[in-house]
C-alpha atoms as an extended CHARMM CRD file, in Angstrom:
* protein
*
        46  EXT
         1         1  MET       CA             93.2250000000       91.3130000000      112.8870000000  PROA      1               0.0000000000
         2         2  LEU       CA             91.7410000000       93.7990000000      110.4260000000  PROA      2               0.0000000000
         3         3  LYS       CA             88.2590000000       94.8280000000      111.4820000000  PROA      3               0.0000000000
         4         4  THR       CA             86.5740000000       97.4410000000      109.3370000000  PROA      4               0.0000000000
         5         5  GLU       CA             82.8580000000       97.9550000000      108.9700000000  PROA      5               0.0000000000
         6         6  LEU       CA             81.4530000000       99.3140000000      105.7290000000  PROA      6               0.0000000000
         7         7  SER       CA             77.9140000000      100.3680000000      105.0140000000  PROA      7               0.0000000000
         8         8  ILE       CA             76.5210000000       99.9270000000      101.5120000000  PROA      8               0.0000000000
         9         9  GLU       CA             73.1360000000      101.2450000000      100.4860000000  PROA      9               0.0000000000
        10        10  THR       CA             71.5850000000      100.1640000000       97.2160000000  PROA      10              0.0000000000
        11        11  ILE       CA             68.6150000000      101.4100000000       95.2760000000  PROA      11              0.0000000000
        12        12  GLY       CA             66.8240000000       98.7310000000       93.3060000000  PROA      12              0.0000000000
        13        13  GLU       CA             68.4820000000       95.4350000000       92.5210000000  PROA      13              0.0000000000
        14        14  PRO       CA             72.1180000000       95.8300000000       91.4890000000  PROA      14              0.0000000000
        15        15  ASN       CA             73.1690000000       93.5660000000       88.6530000000  PROA      15              0.0000000000
        16        16  ILE       CA             76.8790000000       93.4270000000       87.7940000000  PROA      16              0.0000000000
        17        17  GLN       CA             75.9940000000       91.3520000000       84.7360000000  PROA      17              0.0000000000
        18        18  ALA       CA             74.1290000000       94.3560000000       83.2840000000  PROA      18              0.0000000000
        19        19  LEU       CA             77.4360000000       96.2410000000       82.9950000000  PROA      19              0.0000000000
        20        20  SER       CA             79.6200000000       95.9170000000       79.9470000000  PROA      20              0.0000000000
        21        21  GLU       CA             82.7730000000       93.8330000000       80.3050000000  PROA      21              0.0000000000
        22        22  SER       CA             84.9600000000       96.9370000000       80.5810000000  PROA      22              0.0000000000
        23        23  GLU       CA             82.6200000000       98.5000000000       83.1720000000  PROA      23              0.0000000000
        24        24  GLN       CA             82.7210000000       95.2780000000       85.2090000000  PROA      24              0.0000000000
        25        25  ARG       CA             86.5230000000       95.3230000000       85.0970000000  PROA      25              0.0000000000
        26        26  ILE       CA             86.6330000000       98.9520000000       86.2560000000  PROA      26              0.0000000000
        27        27  PHE       CA             84.1310000000       98.1800000000       89.0410000000  PROA      27              0.0000000000
        28        28  PHE       CA             86.1680000000       95.2780000000       90.3980000000  PROA      28              0.0000000000
        29        29  GLU       CA             89.4810000000       97.1340000000       90.0420000000  PROA      29              0.0000000000
        30        30  THR       CA             88.0240000000      100.0670000000       91.9920000000  PROA      30              0.0000000000
        31        31  LEU       CA             86.6720000000       97.7410000000       94.6700000000  PROA      31              0.0000000000
        32        32  PHE       CA             90.0270000000       95.9410000000       94.9530000000  PROA      32              0.0000000000
        33        33  ASN       CA             91.9400000000       99.2420000000       95.1680000000  PROA      33              0.0000000000
        34        34  SER       CA             89.6030000000      100.4870000000       97.9050000000  PROA      34              0.0000000000
        35        35  ILE       CA             90.1730000000       97.3030000000       99.9170000000  PROA      35              0.0000000000
        36        36  MET       CA             93.9420000000       97.6010000000       99.4670000000  PROA      36              0.0000000000
        37        37  ASN       CA             93.8670000000      101.2600000000      100.5700000000  PROA      37              0.0000000000
        38        38  LEU       CA             91.9490000000      100.3090000000      103.7280000000  PROA      38              0.0000000000
        39        39  TYR       CA             94.4670000000       97.5520000000      104.4240000000  PROA      39              0.0000000000
        40        40  GLN       CA             97.4430000000       99.8890000000      103.9490000000  PROA      40              0.0000000000
        41        41  GLN       CA             95.8840000000      102.5510000000      106.1840000000  PROA      41              0.0000000000
        42        42  ASN       CA             95.1770000000      100.0030000000      108.9070000000  PROA      42              0.0000000000
        43        43  LYS       CA             98.6390000000       98.4970000000      108.5710000000  PROA      43              0.0000000000
        44        44  SER       CA            100.3320000000      101.8920000000      108.9830000000  PROA      44              0.0000000000
        45        45  ASN       CA             98.1610000000      102.7010000000      112.0280000000  PROA      45              0.0000000000
        46        46  ASN       CA             99.2320000000       99.5310000000      113.8600000000  PROA      46              0.0000000000
């Protein structure tokens, strides 16, 4: 089973809704790609 711990530090109160639609899309695409990269790295290590 994949077990990865991430630490996220925020300053203030993050609000995804405050981003424009294109910025939200980029944010979620970047997040998804990071998750997929972690999965691929873990998969190749096992």
